[in-house]
Short mmCIF file of C-alpha atoms and ligand atoms in Angstrom, two decimals:
data_model
loop_
_atom_site.label_atom_id
_atom_site.label_comp_id
_atom_site.label_asym_id
_atom_site.label_seq_id
_atom_site.Cartn_x
_atom_site.Cartn_y
_atom_site.Cartn_z
CA SER A 170 -6.83 -14.86 0.60
CA THR A 171 -3.52 -14.28 2.40
CA SER A 172 -2.80 -11.60 4.93
CA LEU A 173 0.34 -9.62 4.98
CA GLN A 174 1.60 -7.02 7.58
CA VAL A 175 4.94 -5.11 7.97
CA LEU A 176 5.99 -3.67 11.13
CA PHE A 177 8.84 -1.18 11.70
CA PHE A 178 10.68 -0.55 15.04
CA PRO A 179 11.63 1.32 16.98
CA ASP A 180 8.43 2.10 18.79
CA LYS A 181 8.10 5.62 20.04
CA ASP A 182 6.15 4.39 23.13
CA VAL A 183 6.21 1.16 24.83
CA ALA A 184 2.89 -0.76 24.51
CA CYS A 185 1.04 -1.28 27.93
CA ARG A 186 1.08 -4.97 28.76
CA GLU A 187 -1.93 -4.67 30.99
CA HIS A 188 -3.84 -3.05 28.17
CA PHE A 189 -3.04 -5.37 25.32
CA LEU A 190 -2.68 -8.70 27.23
CA THR A 191 -5.50 -8.95 29.56
CA GLY A 192 -8.33 -8.04 27.29
CA ASN A 193 -9.78 -6.21 30.17
CA GLY A 194 -8.01 -2.87 29.36
CA CYS A 195 -5.61 -1.00 31.87
CA MET A 196 -7.29 0.76 34.73
CA LYS A 197 -4.21 2.71 35.69
CA VAL A 198 -4.80 6.62 35.82
CA ASN A 199 -1.95 8.27 34.06
CA CYS A 200 -0.53 5.02 32.91
CA ARG A 201 2.88 5.74 31.45
CA PHE A 202 2.69 3.02 28.69
CA SER A 203 0.91 3.40 25.26
CA HIS A 204 -2.85 2.20 24.86
CA ASN A 205 -2.52 2.92 21.15
CA LYS A 206 -1.44 0.35 18.59
CA THR A 207 2.36 -0.13 18.36
CA SER A 208 4.57 -2.44 16.46
CA LEU A 209 5.13 -4.45 19.78
CA SER A 210 1.32 -4.52 20.53
CA GLU A 211 0.80 -5.94 17.07
CA LEU A 212 3.44 -8.61 17.80
CA TYR A 213 1.57 -9.28 21.14
CA ARG A 214 -1.65 -9.64 19.33
CA HIS A 215 -0.48 -12.16 16.69
CA MET A 216 1.25 -14.19 19.35
CA LEU A 217 -1.82 -14.14 21.65
CA ASP A 218 -3.95 -15.33 18.76
CA CYS A 219 -1.99 -18.70 18.92
CA GLN A 220 -4.13 -21.70 19.33
CA LYS A 221 -1.99 -24.72 19.30
CA THR A 222 1.60 -24.51 18.39
CA MET A 223 4.30 -21.82 18.40
CA ASP A 224 7.70 -22.47 16.92
CA VAL A 225 10.33 -19.84 17.88
CA CYS A 226 13.52 -19.66 16.06
CA VAL A 227 15.22 -16.58 17.37
CA TYR A 228 19.01 -15.71 17.83
CA ILE A 229 18.68 -13.61 20.91
CA ILE A 230 15.87 -13.73 23.52
CA THR A 231 16.57 -11.44 26.49
CA CYS A 232 13.26 -9.42 26.50
CA LYS A 233 11.40 -10.54 29.57
CA ASP A 234 7.98 -9.18 28.25
CA LEU A 235 8.26 -11.31 25.04
CA ALA A 236 9.36 -14.30 26.87
CA ASP A 237 6.43 -13.96 29.24
CA ILE A 238 3.90 -14.22 26.33
CA LEU A 239 5.46 -17.63 25.71
CA SER A 240 4.95 -18.65 29.46
CA ARG A 241 1.35 -17.45 29.23
CA LEU A 242 0.69 -19.47 26.01
CA PHE A 243 2.49 -22.46 27.36
CA ARG A 244 0.47 -22.50 30.60
CA ARG A 245 -2.67 -22.24 28.36
CA GLY A 246 -1.69 -25.40 26.67
CA VAL A 247 0.07 -24.07 23.53
CA LYS A 248 2.82 -26.52 22.34
CA ILE A 249 5.88 -24.41 22.17
CA ARG A 250 9.28 -25.16 20.92
CA ILE A 251 12.37 -22.75 20.86
CA ILE A 252 15.50 -22.85 18.79
CA SER A 253 18.01 -20.25 19.80
CA ASP A 254 21.80 -19.61 19.52
CA SER A 255 24.10 -21.58 21.89
CA GLU A 256 26.36 -18.51 22.45
CA GLN A 257 23.67 -16.10 23.25
CA LEU A 258 22.27 -18.51 25.72
CA ARG A 259 25.26 -17.70 27.91
CA SER A 260 24.77 -13.94 27.68
CA SER A 261 23.42 -12.17 30.70
CA GLY A 262 19.79 -11.53 30.62
CA SER A 263 18.93 -14.63 28.41
CA GLN A 264 15.35 -15.72 29.15
CA ILE A 265 16.08 -19.25 27.75
CA TRP A 266 16.91 -20.74 31.20
CA SER A 267 13.64 -19.68 32.88
CA LEU A 268 11.53 -20.73 29.99
CA ARG A 269 13.44 -24.21 29.93
CA LYS A 270 12.73 -24.37 33.67
CA GLU A 271 8.96 -24.00 33.00
CA GLY A 272 9.20 -27.15 30.79
CA ILE A 273 9.42 -25.44 27.35
CA PRO A 274 11.74 -27.54 25.07
CA VAL A 275 14.85 -25.52 23.80
CA ARG A 276 17.44 -26.60 21.28
CA THR A 277 20.57 -24.75 20.20
CA ASN A 278 23.24 -24.98 17.55
CA PRO A 279 26.18 -26.92 18.46
CA SER A 280 28.50 -25.13 16.17
CA SER A 281 30.28 -21.78 16.63
CA TYR A 282 28.49 -20.24 13.72
CA LEU A 283 25.32 -18.25 14.49
CA MET A 284 21.91 -19.63 14.65
CA HIS A 285 20.93 -16.08 13.20
CA HIS A 286 17.17 -16.56 12.26
CA LYS A 287 14.68 -14.32 13.84
CA PHE A 288 11.41 -15.94 12.88
CA VAL A 289 8.35 -17.48 14.57
CA VAL A 290 5.71 -19.72 13.14
CA ILE A 291 2.20 -19.71 14.83
CA ASP A 292 0.05 -22.83 14.30
CA GLU A 293 2.21 -23.91 11.32
CA LYS A 294 0.44 -21.08 9.46
CA VAL A 295 1.55 -17.53 10.38
CA LEU A 296 5.11 -16.49 9.89
CA ILE A 297 6.76 -13.59 11.71
CA ASN A 298 10.10 -12.85 10.39
CA GLY A 299 12.82 -10.12 10.04
CA SER A 300 15.60 -8.47 11.57
CA PHE A 301 14.06 -8.35 15.01
CA ASN A 302 15.66 -10.10 17.91
CA TRP A 303 13.82 -10.35 21.20
CA THR A 304 15.56 -7.80 23.16
CA ALA A 305 14.55 -4.51 24.68
CA GLN A 306 16.49 -2.36 22.53
CA ALA A 307 15.00 -3.77 19.40
CA ILE A 308 11.58 -2.48 20.55
CA THR A 309 12.45 1.00 21.45
CA GLY A 310 15.92 1.72 20.08
CA ASN A 311 16.94 0.00 16.98
CA GLN A 312 15.76 0.21 13.37
CA GLU A 313 14.11 -3.00 12.73
CA ASN A 314 11.55 -4.82 10.59
CA VAL A 315 9.08 -7.74 10.84
CA ILE A 316 7.00 -9.16 8.19
CA ILE A 317 3.97 -11.20 9.13
CA THR A 318 2.18 -13.29 6.60
CA ASP A 319 -0.04 -16.37 6.58
CA ASP A 320 0.87 -17.09 2.83
CA ASP A 321 1.42 -20.85 2.77
CA ALA A 322 3.94 -20.69 0.07
CA VAL A 323 6.13 -18.87 2.47
CA SER A 324 5.27 -20.06 5.83
CA SER A 325 5.40 -23.85 4.92
CA LEU A 326 9.16 -23.29 3.96
CA PHE A 327 9.78 -21.92 7.45
CA VAL A 328 7.80 -24.84 9.09
CA ALA A 329 10.19 -27.20 7.07
CA GLU A 330 13.23 -25.24 8.06
CA PHE A 331 12.30 -25.15 11.69
CA GLN A 332 11.70 -29.02 11.63
CA ARG A 333 14.96 -29.51 9.91
CA LEU A 334 16.94 -27.42 12.39
CA TRP A 335 14.89 -29.03 15.47
CA GLU A 336 16.01 -32.45 14.38
CA GLU A 337 19.71 -31.40 13.39
CA PHE A 338 20.05 -29.78 16.86
CA ASP A 339 18.66 -32.78 18.81
CA PRO A 340 21.18 -33.29 21.59
CA SER A 341 20.31 -36.90 22.08
CA SER B 214 1.29 -11.78 -10.50
CA THR B 215 4.04 -11.41 -7.84
CA SER B 216 6.94 -13.69 -7.37
CA LEU B 217 8.17 -14.92 -4.21
CA GLN B 218 11.41 -16.70 -3.20
CA VAL B 219 12.85 -17.89 0.18
CA LEU B 220 16.50 -18.65 0.44
CA PHE B 221 18.08 -20.25 3.39
CA PHE B 222 21.78 -20.27 4.51
CA PRO B 223 24.40 -21.60 5.04
CA ASP B 224 25.39 -22.74 1.49
CA LYS B 225 27.18 -25.92 1.55
CA ASP B 226 29.36 -24.68 -1.35
CA VAL B 227 30.56 -21.29 -2.34
CA ALA B 228 29.02 -20.14 -5.68
CA CYS B 229 31.57 -19.49 -8.34
CA ARG B 230 31.75 -15.77 -9.08
CA GLU B 231 33.29 -16.24 -12.43
CA HIS B 232 30.46 -18.70 -13.42
CA PHE B 233 27.52 -16.53 -12.07
CA LEU B 234 28.73 -13.02 -12.74
CA THR B 235 30.29 -13.10 -16.14
CA GLY B 236 27.62 -14.68 -18.09
CA ASN B 237 30.31 -16.54 -20.09
CA GLY B 238 30.65 -19.36 -17.58
CA CYS B 239 33.86 -20.43 -15.81
CA MET B 240 36.63 -21.98 -17.78
CA LYS B 241 38.63 -23.34 -14.93
CA VAL B 242 39.46 -26.97 -14.98
CA ASN B 243 38.67 -28.46 -11.51
CA CYS B 244 37.25 -25.06 -10.22
CA ARG B 245 36.76 -25.44 -6.47
CA PHE B 246 33.68 -23.33 -6.31
CA SER B 247 30.03 -24.24 -7.23
CA HIS B 248 28.56 -23.94 -10.68
CA ASN B 249 25.35 -25.22 -9.35
CA LYS B 250 22.56 -22.88 -8.14
CA THR B 251 23.04 -21.82 -4.40
CA SER B 252 21.38 -19.27 -2.15
CA LEU B 253 24.31 -16.94 -2.82
CA SER B 254 24.14 -17.45 -6.61
CA GLU B 255 20.42 -16.55 -6.39
CA LEU B 256 21.22 -13.38 -4.47
CA TYR B 257 23.82 -12.61 -7.22
CA ARG B 258 21.20 -13.18 -9.86
CA HIS B 259 18.68 -10.79 -8.40
CA MET B 260 21.25 -8.05 -7.80
CA LEU B 261 22.64 -8.32 -11.33
CA ASP B 262 19.10 -7.96 -12.54
CA CYS B 263 19.14 -4.49 -11.30
CA GLN B 264 18.38 -1.83 -13.92
CA LYS B 265 18.26 1.57 -12.27
CA THR B 266 18.38 1.86 -8.51
CA MET B 267 19.56 -0.30 -5.67
CA ASP B 268 18.83 0.82 -2.02
CA VAL B 269 20.97 -1.16 0.48
CA CYS B 270 20.01 -0.91 4.08
CA VAL B 271 22.16 -3.45 5.95
CA TYR B 272 23.57 -3.59 9.23
CA ILE B 273 27.05 -5.30 8.54
CA ILE B 274 28.75 -5.24 5.20
CA THR B 275 32.11 -6.97 5.38
CA CYS B 276 31.81 -9.50 2.50
CA LYS B 277 33.96 -8.38 -0.40
CA ASP B 278 32.20 -10.41 -2.97
CA LEU B 279 28.84 -8.89 -2.31
CA ALA B 280 30.30 -5.29 -2.05
CA ASP B 281 32.00 -6.02 -5.49
CA ILE B 282 28.50 -6.53 -6.92
CA LEU B 283 27.68 -2.97 -5.91
CA SER B 284 30.83 -1.57 -7.45
CA ARG B 285 30.02 -3.49 -10.68
CA LEU B 286 26.46 -2.03 -10.89
CA PHE B 287 27.72 1.47 -9.81
CA ARG B 288 30.05 1.34 -12.72
CA ARG B 289 27.34 0.16 -15.02
CA GLY B 290 25.34 3.31 -14.08
CA VAL B 291 23.02 1.96 -11.35
CA LYS B 292 22.06 4.66 -8.72
CA ILE B 293 23.10 3.04 -5.54
CA ARG B 294 22.48 4.28 -2.03
CA ILE B 295 23.62 2.60 1.16
CA ILE B 296 22.55 2.96 4.74
CA SER B 297 24.56 0.97 7.32
CA ASP B 298 25.25 0.98 11.07
CA SER B 299 27.67 3.63 12.24
CA GLU B 300 29.27 1.23 14.83
CA GLN B 301 29.87 -1.48 12.44
CA LEU B 302 31.47 0.91 9.94
CA ARG B 303 34.53 1.08 12.33
CA SER B 304 34.77 -2.82 12.40
CA SER B 305 37.79 -4.38 10.73
CA GLY B 306 36.67 -5.68 7.26
CA SER B 307 33.92 -3.06 6.69
CA GLN B 308 33.49 -2.66 2.88
CA ILE B 309 31.76 0.63 3.44
CA TRP B 310 34.91 2.80 3.06
CA SER B 311 35.92 1.44 -0.26
CA LEU B 312 32.35 1.70 -1.60
CA ARG B 313 32.36 5.43 -0.46
CA LYS B 314 35.58 6.05 -2.06
CA GLU B 315 34.17 4.95 -5.40
CA GLY B 316 31.61 7.48 -5.07
CA ILE B 317 28.64 5.50 -3.80
CA PRO B 318 26.70 7.59 -1.14
CA VAL B 319 26.49 6.10 2.38
CA ARG B 320 24.57 7.20 5.38
CA THR B 321 24.56 5.87 8.88
CA ASN B 322 22.71 6.28 12.11
CA PRO B 323 23.76 8.92 14.43
CA SER B 324 22.70 7.09 17.54
CA SER B 325 24.10 4.27 19.62
CA TYR B 326 21.05 2.18 18.91
CA LEU B 327 21.54 -0.30 15.93
CA MET B 328 20.65 0.29 12.40
CA HIS B 329 19.67 -3.39 12.40
CA HIS B 330 17.77 -3.76 9.19
CA LYS B 331 19.07 -6.13 6.49
CA PHE B 332 17.13 -5.33 3.38
CA VAL B 333 17.77 -4.29 -0.17
CA VAL B 334 15.21 -2.83 -2.58
CA ILE B 335 16.02 -3.18 -6.22
CA ASP B 336 14.51 -0.87 -8.88
CA GLU B 337 11.97 0.32 -6.19
CA LYS B 338 10.22 -3.03 -6.70
CA VAL B 339 12.10 -6.18 -5.61
CA LEU B 340 12.58 -6.54 -1.87
CA ILE B 341 15.34 -8.74 -0.39
CA ASN B 342 14.83 -9.02 3.35
CA GLY B 343 15.61 -11.37 6.17
CA SER B 344 18.24 -12.08 8.85
CA PHE B 345 21.14 -11.92 6.38
CA ASN B 346 23.95 -9.59 6.94
CA TRP B 347 26.64 -9.14 4.16
CA THR B 348 29.32 -11.18 5.93
CA ALA B 349 31.23 -14.25 4.80
CA GLN B 350 30.09 -16.25 7.70
CA ALA B 351 26.40 -15.63 6.91
CA ILE B 352 26.95 -17.31 3.52
CA THR B 353 28.71 -20.62 4.53
CA GLY B 354 28.36 -20.73 8.34
CA ASN B 355 25.23 -19.26 9.90
CA GLN B 356 21.74 -20.31 9.83
CA GLU B 357 20.04 -17.45 7.93
CA ASN B 358 17.00 -16.68 5.77
CA VAL B 359 16.25 -14.27 3.03
CA ILE B 360 12.70 -13.61 1.55
CA ILE B 361 12.69 -12.01 -2.06
CA THR B 362 9.37 -10.61 -3.29
CA ASP B 363 8.26 -8.12 -5.89
CA ASP B 364 4.86 -7.72 -4.15
CA ASP B 365 4.19 -4.03 -4.23
CA ALA B 366 2.15 -4.09 -1.05
CA VAL B 367 5.42 -5.16 0.88
CA SER B 368 8.20 -3.49 -1.21
CA SER B 369 6.51 -0.04 -1.34
CA LEU B 370 6.64 -0.02 2.55
CA PHE B 371 10.49 -0.70 2.42
CA VAL B 372 10.93 1.92 -0.30
CA ALA B 373 9.20 4.39 2.02
CA GLU B 374 11.21 3.16 5.09
CA PHE B 375 14.43 3.42 3.17
CA GLN B 376 13.67 7.03 1.94
CA ARG B 377 12.68 8.06 5.65
CA LEU B 378 15.88 6.77 6.97
CA TRP B 379 17.94 8.32 4.12
CA GLU B 380 16.42 11.79 5.11
CA GLU B 381 16.71 11.10 8.88
CA PHE B 382 20.44 10.26 8.52
CA ASP B 383 21.25 13.17 6.41
CA PRO B 384 24.43 14.47 7.87
CA SER B 385 24.03 17.99 6.36
ZN1 ZN C 547 -1.79 1.05 30.72
ZN1 ZN C 548 34.26 -21.85 -11.48
#
């Protein structure tokens, strides 16, 4: 059976990274972040469940906290690939440069049209897709949605779309 | 059983409005538009299937061809409601003003954060959702995706989200 989850943003409170990432919980007295489930903490959970591969195809990636999850997974041995928008790469706050410096391969669209997708495929199975760019304002400001599904009929199409773009955007 | 469809953009060719909207086909010799199925023609098809209500919650609406479908449905008696982004309303090419003038109710976010959703719910049943804003460049330029489903478990959540925002953005 397939699982399906819908997340809406903005979150009222910011999920505590310490609480949701370490697995040990957060020891801070009067921590100002949320220890309750939020849309962001659910995103964290799905991303941290990744075992082997994560294909990220997201228009804008400026949120350091989400980029940091990629770094953690990469250091853990997860094979990560990123497709993002070439124009947004040049915007201030883009996390793409530091991710690239760590060794994560990144490809971008050569045209002036937008690489406007906002989807992630985890282990070629779980699709995260919606209106949600990886920005701070998408988490606690904007009205956004994310659908998460492991329905093969859907995710396989996004696996193929990622691969198609990955090859199309090969700079070599 | 539920149906599910994924559309990717850009379309290589622009769907012929005459061909896909009238039901009589296009009589033009050497018509420069596509009479074959495209992602846009599939969007047209789902929208034109609408019987009673269409709830449109889309960040940017500048594409005259898509706005025109709303006008047609509205004149046909379909109850249409639009939620869009207040900032984008002021951008040149916004179709919101003419849709409002026809009598279609439109509500927008009062805050400076983005009303960034790009979803439509047809007859409180069929959800159209993805990265796709209603712009010309989203159709034939950008990399975009749209998921269309009549799975109640998903669409009912978007019906509720629309209603929540509709009430939150009530200007009265
Ligand atoms: Zn904490
Ligand atoms: Zn034609």
